[in-house]
């Protein structure tokens, strides 16, 4: 568990504007191969045909669901997650479309999740070096370690509006079943949305969680998961831990991925921020809610 200590009496506003222009090499859709472009086009034609036949999905359609399912970004994410196997990708995307009709994530409103957001278990502040927004996940301030429906909706509300994301996990102590449920939902229905993940000061509970969650992740997802210490140099003595080898490994210099002025003081950065709902909620909603 991280002891959150700040020298400031009050928190500064959340960082919701990227400080840099994203390097062109990170603009995936601008750097597709001819074969990848061909796969995207074929998948989109199949999905359009599926909607035209209108015999595979059940329930009330979501607004603009066909437009969402046939964007280049959506096609690329599902194709990459399924190793560009078009048959598997088509089946996975149809499964997600049906799930979306049932769970209806695009209809989640800020009012619906505000109560569960007040403790700051998940909030957005800062950007990594590639311009990806940073989601902070922590149960340090939460009295509800169980993943509720409102919690899940809150995570999905944020994910929908910060794709692709970069996650910092600080003492995120969900139970193993709830952690598996969250990871499974994101990996199945929001593939390739995780840019990178850093777990700070992982306890033995986190090691147990990682061991369980590894079985649900492919090699690409595992390689995006890093571990770090909130204390300078704290990761060096941990680098030999065999369990870290299954992930992206220990980071001795978090600033290789995140500028220190985008990182909270309590995680070794220089920005003074602790979640304050009265200060941070309204700017977040204004930034992401386009209704």
mmCIF file of C-alpha atoms in Angstrom:
data_model
loop_
_atom_site.group_PDB
_atom_site.id
_atom_site.type_symbol
_atom_site.label_atom_id
_atom_site.label_comp_id
_atom_site.label_asym_id
_atom_site.label_seq_id
_atom_site.Cartn_x
_atom_site.Cartn_y
_atom_site.Cartn_z
ATOM 1 C CA UNK A 1 0.000 0.000 0.000
ATOM 2 C CA UNK A 2 1.222 3.496 -0.811
ATOM 3 C CA UNK A 3 1.234 6.081 1.948
ATOM 4 C CA UNK A 4 0.037 9.195 0.168
ATOM 5 C CA UNK A 5 1.958 12.180 1.500
ATOM 6 C CA UNK A 6 2.138 15.629 -0.073
ATOM 7 C CA UNK A 7 3.897 18.766 1.064
ATOM 8 C CA UNK A 8 1.023 20.876 -0.283
ATOM 9 C CA UNK A 9 -1.992 21.767 1.823
ATOM 10 C CA UNK A 10 -4.270 21.567 -1.200
ATOM 11 C CA UNK A 11 -4.136 19.727 -4.492
ATOM 12 C CA UNK A 12 -3.497 21.363 -7.836
ATOM 13 C CA UNK A 13 -5.984 20.823 -10.699
ATOM 14 C CA UNK A 14 -5.726 17.610 -12.708
ATOM 15 C CA UNK A 15 -3.603 17.767 -15.864
ATOM 16 C CA UNK A 16 -6.134 17.267 -18.663
ATOM 17 C CA UNK A 17 -4.307 18.884 -21.584
ATOM 18 C CA UNK A 18 -1.401 17.073 -23.288
ATOM 19 C CA UNK A 19 1.903 18.940 -22.914
ATOM 20 C CA UNK A 20 3.398 17.662 -26.144
ATOM 21 C CA UNK A 21 2.446 16.791 -29.693
ATOM 22 C CA UNK A 22 2.315 13.029 -30.196
ATOM 23 C CA UNK A 23 5.303 11.711 -32.137
ATOM 24 C CA UNK A 24 4.142 10.550 -35.613
ATOM 25 C CA UNK A 25 5.627 7.094 -34.971
ATOM 26 C CA UNK A 26 2.915 6.534 -32.364
ATOM 27 C CA UNK A 27 0.106 7.336 -34.810
ATOM 28 C CA UNK A 28 -0.571 3.728 -35.662
ATOM 29 C CA UNK A 29 -3.167 4.369 -38.366
ATOM 30 C CA UNK A 30 -0.706 6.578 -40.260
ATOM 31 C CA UNK A 31 1.814 3.746 -40.462
ATOM 32 C CA UNK A 32 -0.212 0.726 -41.619
ATOM 33 C CA UNK A 33 1.226 -1.812 -44.025
ATOM 34 C CA UNK A 34 -0.654 -2.609 -47.230
ATOM 35 C CA UNK A 35 -1.654 -5.987 -45.781
ATOM 36 C CA UNK A 36 -3.000 -4.402 -42.585
ATOM 37 C CA UNK A 37 -5.011 -1.876 -44.597
ATOM 38 C CA UNK A 38 -6.429 -4.721 -46.664
ATOM 39 C CA UNK A 39 -7.470 -6.622 -43.524
ATOM 40 C CA UNK A 40 -9.158 -3.536 -42.103
ATOM 41 C CA UNK A 41 -11.139 -2.997 -45.279
ATOM 42 C CA UNK A 42 -12.248 -6.649 -45.449
ATOM 43 C CA UNK A 43 -13.321 -6.669 -41.788
ATOM 44 C CA UNK A 44 -15.314 -3.483 -42.260
ATOM 45 C CA UNK A 45 -17.113 -4.943 -45.280
ATOM 46 C CA UNK A 46 -18.010 -8.059 -43.296
ATOM 47 C CA UNK A 47 -19.382 -6.007 -40.397
ATOM 48 C CA UNK A 48 -21.420 -3.832 -42.764
ATOM 49 C CA UNK A 49 -22.856 -6.994 -44.354
ATOM 50 C CA UNK A 50 -23.687 -8.356 -40.905
ATOM 51 C CA UNK A 51 -25.638 -5.213 -40.048
ATOM 52 C CA UNK A 52 -27.410 -5.351 -43.415
ATOM 53 C CA UNK A 53 -28.492 -8.963 -42.816
ATOM 54 C CA UNK A 54 -29.724 -7.992 -39.326
ATOM 55 C CA UNK A 55 -29.824 -11.578 -38.059
ATOM 56 C CA UNK A 56 -26.938 -11.896 -35.561
ATOM 57 C CA UNK A 57 -27.467 -9.141 -33.005
ATOM 58 C CA UNK A 58 -30.379 -8.975 -30.589
ATOM 59 C CA UNK A 59 -31.765 -6.174 -28.486
ATOM 60 C CA UNK A 60 -32.133 -2.449 -29.019
ATOM 61 C CA UNK A 61 -29.351 -1.013 -31.215
ATOM 62 C CA UNK A 62 -27.069 1.619 -29.739
ATOM 63 C CA UNK A 63 -26.754 4.998 -31.387
ATOM 64 C CA UNK A 64 -24.140 4.949 -34.177
ATOM 65 C CA UNK A 65 -23.049 1.386 -33.339
ATOM 66 C CA UNK A 66 -22.372 0.466 -36.971
ATOM 67 C CA UNK A 67 -20.312 3.629 -37.476
ATOM 68 C CA UNK A 68 -18.289 2.797 -34.337
ATOM 69 C CA UNK A 69 -17.721 -0.822 -35.366
ATOM 70 C CA UNK A 70 -16.462 0.104 -38.833
ATOM 71 C CA UNK A 71 -13.991 2.860 -37.939
ATOM 72 C CA UNK A 72 -10.356 2.231 -38.800
ATOM 73 C CA UNK A 73 -9.393 2.564 -35.140
ATOM 74 C CA UNK A 74 -11.888 -0.022 -33.913
ATOM 75 C CA UNK A 75 -11.024 -2.405 -36.751
ATOM 76 C CA UNK A 76 -7.310 -2.112 -36.097
ATOM 77 C CA UNK A 77 -7.632 -2.696 -32.335
ATOM 78 C CA UNK A 78 -9.706 -5.866 -32.739
ATOM 79 C CA UNK A 79 -7.537 -7.155 -35.584
ATOM 80 C CA UNK A 80 -4.316 -6.635 -33.639
ATOM 81 C CA UNK A 81 -5.763 -8.368 -30.575
ATOM 82 C CA UNK A 82 -6.643 -11.369 -32.761
ATOM 83 C CA UNK A 83 -3.345 -11.427 -34.669
ATOM 84 C CA UNK A 84 -5.071 -10.193 -37.838
ATOM 85 C CA UNK A 85 -7.074 -13.410 -38.162
ATOM 86 C CA UNK A 86 -10.147 -11.942 -39.864
ATOM 87 C CA UNK A 87 -12.518 -14.798 -38.966
ATOM 88 C CA UNK A 88 -11.610 -14.633 -35.268
ATOM 89 C CA UNK A 89 -11.716 -10.850 -35.315
ATOM 90 C CA UNK A 90 -15.178 -10.786 -36.879
ATOM 91 C CA UNK A 91 -16.493 -13.181 -34.229
ATOM 92 C CA UNK A 92 -14.883 -11.161 -31.419
ATOM 93 C CA UNK A 93 -16.296 -7.877 -32.689
ATOM 94 C CA UNK A 94 -19.803 -9.317 -33.061
ATOM 95 C CA UNK A 95 -19.560 -10.669 -29.495
ATOM 96 C CA UNK A 96 -18.623 -7.183 -28.281
ATOM 97 C CA UNK A 97 -21.434 -5.551 -30.249
ATOM 98 C CA UNK A 98 -23.920 -7.873 -28.538
ATOM 99 C CA UNK A 99 -22.369 -7.144 -25.124
ATOM 100 C CA UNK A 100 -22.601 -3.417 -25.804
ATOM 101 C CA UNK A 101 -26.319 -3.725 -26.581
ATOM 102 C CA UNK A 102 -26.825 -5.477 -23.246
ATOM 103 C CA UNK A 103 -24.501 -3.447 -21.002
ATOM 104 C CA UNK A 104 -24.933 -0.182 -22.979
ATOM 105 C CA UNK A 105 -21.633 1.474 -21.938
ATOM 106 C CA UNK A 106 -22.088 4.474 -24.239
ATOM 107 C CA UNK A 107 -25.218 5.461 -22.317
ATOM 108 C CA UNK A 108 -23.451 5.723 -18.959
ATOM 109 C CA UNK A 109 -23.758 9.281 -17.681
ATOM 110 C CA UNK A 110 -21.559 11.252 -15.256
ATOM 111 C CA UNK A 111 -24.479 11.466 -12.817
ATOM 112 C CA UNK A 112 -24.702 7.680 -12.784
ATOM 113 C CA UNK A 113 -21.118 7.175 -11.614
ATOM 114 C CA UNK A 114 -20.336 10.309 -9.618
ATOM 115 C CA UNK A 115 -21.062 8.805 -6.194
ATOM 116 C CA UNK A 116 -18.610 5.946 -6.751
ATOM 117 C CA UNK A 117 -16.036 8.426 -8.110
ATOM 118 C CA UNK A 118 -15.901 10.604 -4.998
ATOM 119 C CA UNK A 119 -13.191 8.549 -3.263
ATOM 120 C CA UNK A 120 -10.758 8.913 -6.177
ATOM 121 C CA UNK A 121 -10.264 5.197 -6.782
ATOM 122 C CA UNK A 122 -9.926 6.026 -10.494
ATOM 123 C CA UNK A 123 -9.125 9.434 -11.947
ATOM 124 C CA UNK A 124 -7.368 10.997 -14.921
ATOM 125 C CA UNK A 125 -4.433 13.379 -14.639
ATOM 126 C CA UNK A 126 -1.362 13.787 -16.828
ATOM 127 C CA UNK A 127 0.020 12.290 -20.022
ATOM 128 C CA UNK A 128 2.913 9.991 -20.803
ATOM 129 C CA UNK A 129 5.715 10.848 -23.238
ATOM 130 C CA UNK A 130 3.658 9.679 -26.230
ATOM 131 C CA UNK A 131 0.706 11.902 -25.343
ATOM 132 C CA UNK A 132 -1.501 9.143 -23.897
ATOM 133 C CA UNK A 133 -3.730 10.161 -20.945
ATOM 134 C CA UNK A 134 -2.832 8.652 -17.579
ATOM 135 C CA UNK A 135 -5.493 6.894 -15.511
ATOM 136 C CA UNK A 136 -4.670 6.581 -11.805
ATOM 137 C CA UNK A 137 -6.185 3.506 -10.172
ATOM 138 C CA UNK A 138 -6.004 3.138 -6.405
ATOM 139 C CA UNK A 139 -8.059 1.621 -3.610
ATOM 140 C CA UNK A 140 -6.074 3.468 -0.929
ATOM 141 C CA UNK A 141 -8.938 5.913 -0.371
ATOM 142 C CA UNK A 142 -11.723 3.430 -0.999
ATOM 143 C CA UNK A 143 -13.775 1.710 1.675
ATOM 144 C CA UNK A 144 -15.301 -0.592 -0.939
ATOM 145 C CA UNK A 145 -12.647 -3.086 -2.224
ATOM 146 C CA UNK A 146 -15.378 -5.043 -4.006
ATOM 147 C CA UNK A 147 -16.010 -4.164 -7.647
ATOM 148 C CA UNK A 148 -19.590 -2.910 -7.807
ATOM 149 C CA UNK A 149 -21.643 -2.354 -10.950
ATOM 150 C CA UNK A 150 -21.165 1.385 -10.450
ATOM 151 C CA UNK A 151 -17.390 0.875 -10.164
ATOM 152 C CA UNK A 152 -17.343 -1.082 -13.423
ATOM 153 C CA UNK A 153 -19.419 1.572 -15.146
ATOM 154 C CA UNK A 154 -17.056 4.239 -13.846
ATOM 155 C CA UNK A 155 -14.005 2.462 -15.245
ATOM 156 C CA UNK A 156 -15.685 1.946 -18.608
ATOM 157 C CA UNK A 157 -16.858 5.580 -18.734
ATOM 158 C CA UNK A 158 -13.238 6.689 -18.310
ATOM 159 C CA UNK A 159 -11.826 4.102 -20.717
ATOM 160 C CA UNK A 160 -14.245 5.113 -23.468
ATOM 161 C CA UNK A 161 -12.984 8.659 -23.239
ATOM 162 C CA UNK A 162 -9.245 8.163 -22.745
ATOM 163 C CA UNK A 163 -8.386 5.569 -25.426
ATOM 164 C CA UNK A 164 -5.528 4.769 -25.756
ATOM 165 C CA UNK A 165 -4.681 5.000 -22.075
ATOM 166 C CA UNK A 166 -1.657 4.690 -19.838
ATOM 167 C CA UNK A 167 -2.440 3.337 -16.369
ATOM 168 C CA UNK A 168 -0.705 3.951 -13.059
ATOM 169 C CA UNK A 169 -1.858 1.509 -10.413
ATOM 170 C CA UNK A 170 -1.231 2.479 -6.812
ATOM 171 C CA UNK A 171 -2.219 -0.160 -4.231
ATOM 172 C CA UNK A 172 -5.140 -1.369 -6.302
ATOM 173 C CA UNK A 173 -6.391 -4.090 -3.962
ATOM 174 C CA UNK A 174 -9.437 -5.607 -5.622
ATOM 175 C CA UNK A 175 -10.186 -9.226 -4.873
ATOM 176 C CA UNK A 176 -8.876 -11.809 -7.315
ATOM 177 C CA UNK A 177 -12.349 -12.592 -8.783
ATOM 178 C CA UNK A 178 -13.106 -8.873 -9.233
ATOM 179 C CA UNK A 179 -9.685 -8.213 -10.763
ATOM 180 C CA UNK A 180 -10.186 -11.057 -13.218
ATOM 181 C CA UNK A 181 -13.660 -9.730 -14.076
ATOM 182 C CA UNK A 182 -12.287 -6.245 -14.764
ATOM 183 C CA UNK A 183 -9.327 -7.476 -16.806
ATOM 184 C CA UNK A 184 -11.509 -9.902 -18.767
ATOM 185 C CA UNK A 185 -14.064 -7.176 -19.600
ATOM 186 C CA UNK A 186 -11.413 -4.748 -20.797
ATOM 187 C CA UNK A 187 -9.390 -7.299 -22.761
ATOM 188 C CA UNK A 188 -12.474 -8.790 -24.446
ATOM 189 C CA UNK A 189 -14.441 -5.652 -25.265
ATOM 190 C CA UNK A 190 -11.748 -2.942 -25.278
ATOM 191 C CA UNK A 191 -8.736 -4.677 -26.855
ATOM 192 C CA UNK A 192 -5.531 -2.716 -27.360
ATOM 193 C CA UNK A 193 -6.733 0.213 -25.252
ATOM 194 C CA UNK A 194 -3.931 -0.156 -22.715
ATOM 195 C CA UNK A 195 -0.857 1.744 -23.811
ATOM 196 C CA UNK A 196 1.124 0.754 -20.735
ATOM 197 C CA UNK A 197 0.611 -0.045 -17.053
ATOM 198 C CA UNK A 198 2.846 0.628 -14.060
ATOM 199 C CA UNK A 199 2.191 -1.032 -10.703
ATOM 200 C CA UNK A 200 3.840 0.967 -7.923
ATOM 201 C CA UNK A 201 5.156 -0.781 -4.805
ATOM 202 C CA UNK A 202 3.422 -4.122 -5.471
ATOM 203 C CA UNK A 203 2.665 -6.152 -2.354
ATOM 204 C CA UNK A 204 2.504 -9.942 -2.135
ATOM 205 C CA UNK A 205 -1.215 -9.600 -2.857
ATOM 206 C CA UNK A 206 -0.393 -7.886 -6.144
ATOM 207 C CA UNK A 207 2.053 -10.671 -7.022
ATOM 208 C CA UNK A 208 -0.740 -13.181 -6.446
ATOM 209 C CA UNK A 209 -3.080 -11.121 -8.615
ATOM 210 C CA UNK A 210 -0.504 -10.871 -11.380
ATOM 211 C CA UNK A 211 0.019 -14.624 -11.357
ATOM 212 C CA UNK A 212 -3.730 -15.174 -11.773
ATOM 213 C CA UNK A 213 -4.181 -12.440 -14.359
ATOM 214 C CA UNK A 214 -1.249 -13.576 -16.504
ATOM 215 C CA UNK A 215 -3.292 -16.580 -17.619
ATOM 216 C CA UNK A 216 -5.857 -14.209 -19.165
ATOM 217 C CA UNK A 217 -3.360 -12.028 -20.997
ATOM 218 C CA UNK A 218 -1.546 -12.532 -24.257
ATOM 219 C CA UNK A 219 2.191 -11.857 -24.597
ATOM 220 C CA UNK A 220 1.603 -8.378 -25.973
ATOM 221 C CA UNK A 221 -0.521 -7.313 -22.995
ATOM 222 C CA UNK A 222 1.922 -8.794 -20.474
ATOM 223 C CA UNK A 223 4.784 -6.893 -22.068
ATOM 224 C CA UNK A 224 2.975 -3.599 -21.365
ATOM 225 C CA UNK A 225 2.825 -4.209 -17.618
ATOM 226 C CA UNK A 226 5.679 -2.691 -15.645
ATOM 227 C CA UNK A 227 6.502 -2.526 -11.945
ATOM 228 C CA UNK A 228 8.157 0.315 -10.083
ATOM 229 C CA UNK A 229 8.964 1.763 -6.688
ATOM 230 C CA UNK A 230 7.727 5.172 -5.616
ATOM 231 C CA UNK A 231 11.137 5.701 -4.002
ATOM 232 C CA UNK A 232 14.137 6.652 -6.197
ATOM 233 C CA UNK A 233 16.149 3.546 -7.054
ATOM 234 C CA UNK A 234 13.704 1.312 -5.216
ATOM 235 C CA UNK A 235 13.271 -1.040 -8.145
ATOM 236 C CA UNK A 236 16.921 -2.010 -8.498
ATOM 237 C CA UNK A 237 17.006 -4.520 -5.686
ATOM 238 C CA UNK A 238 13.709 -5.990 -6.880
ATOM 239 C CA UNK A 239 14.822 -6.490 -10.467
ATOM 240 C CA UNK A 240 15.843 -10.083 -9.832
ATOM 241 C CA UNK A 241 12.346 -11.103 -8.775
ATOM 242 C CA UNK A 242 11.396 -13.947 -11.122
ATOM 243 C CA UNK A 243 7.733 -12.940 -11.273
ATOM 244 C CA UNK A 244 8.648 -9.621 -12.887
ATOM 245 C CA UNK A 245 10.089 -11.541 -15.849
ATOM 246 C CA UNK A 246 6.587 -12.419 -17.017
ATOM 247 C CA UNK A 247 5.807 -8.710 -17.401
ATOM 248 C CA UNK A 248 7.572 -5.770 -18.998
ATOM 249 C CA UNK A 249 9.853 -5.837 -15.943
ATOM 250 C CA UNK A 250 10.897 -3.377 -13.266
ATOM 251 C CA UNK A 251 11.398 0.282 -14.128
ATOM 252 C CA UNK A 252 14.308 1.927 -12.348
ATOM 253 C CA UNK A 253 13.559 5.219 -14.116
ATOM 254 C CA UNK A 254 9.822 5.888 -14.478
ATOM 255 C CA UNK A 255 10.676 9.145 -16.239
ATOM 256 C CA UNK A 256 11.653 7.060 -19.270
ATOM 257 C CA UNK A 257 7.895 6.715 -19.820
ATOM 258 C CA UNK A 258 6.454 9.721 -17.971
ATOM 259 C CA UNK A 259 7.877 13.205 -17.454
ATOM 260 C CA UNK A 260 8.227 13.918 -13.746
ATOM 261 C CA UNK A 261 6.057 17.026 -14.032
ATOM 262 C CA UNK A 262 3.177 14.736 -15.096
ATOM 263 C CA UNK A 263 3.648 12.423 -12.100
ATOM 264 C CA UNK A 264 2.332 12.997 -8.535
ATOM 265 C CA UNK A 265 4.832 13.781 -5.795
ATOM 266 C CA UNK A 266 3.807 10.663 -3.870
ATOM 267 C CA UNK A 267 4.917 8.542 -6.835
ATOM 268 C CA UNK A 268 8.271 10.249 -7.203
ATOM 269 C CA UNK A 269 7.158 13.049 -9.515
ATOM 270 C CA UNK A 270 7.004 16.795 -9.030
ATOM 271 C CA UNK A 271 3.290 17.553 -9.489
ATOM 272 C CA UNK A 272 1.275 18.121 -6.329
ATOM 273 C CA UNK A 273 -2.018 16.312 -6.749
ATOM 274 C CA UNK A 274 -4.250 14.226 -4.528
ATOM 275 C CA UNK A 275 -7.761 13.507 -5.714
ATOM 276 C CA UNK A 276 -10.211 16.145 -4.489
ATOM 277 C CA UNK A 277 -13.672 15.545 -5.875
ATOM 278 C CA UNK A 278 -14.799 19.138 -5.407
ATOM 279 C CA UNK A 279 -11.814 20.301 -7.451
ATOM 280 C CA UNK A 280 -11.347 17.565 -10.055
ATOM 281 C CA UNK A 281 -14.757 16.126 -10.978
ATOM 282 C CA UNK A 282 -16.326 19.011 -12.899
ATOM 283 C CA UNK A 283 -13.250 19.736 -15.091
ATOM 284 C CA UNK A 284 -13.032 16.021 -15.933
ATOM 285 C CA UNK A 285 -16.697 15.839 -16.960
ATOM 286 C CA UNK A 286 -16.399 19.052 -18.980
ATOM 287 C CA UNK A 287 -13.336 17.641 -20.765
ATOM 288 C CA UNK A 288 -14.836 14.258 -21.752
ATOM 289 C CA UNK A 289 -18.608 14.597 -21.821
ATOM 290 C CA UNK A 290 -19.828 15.722 -25.224
ATOM 291 C CA UNK A 291 -23.561 15.308 -24.804
#
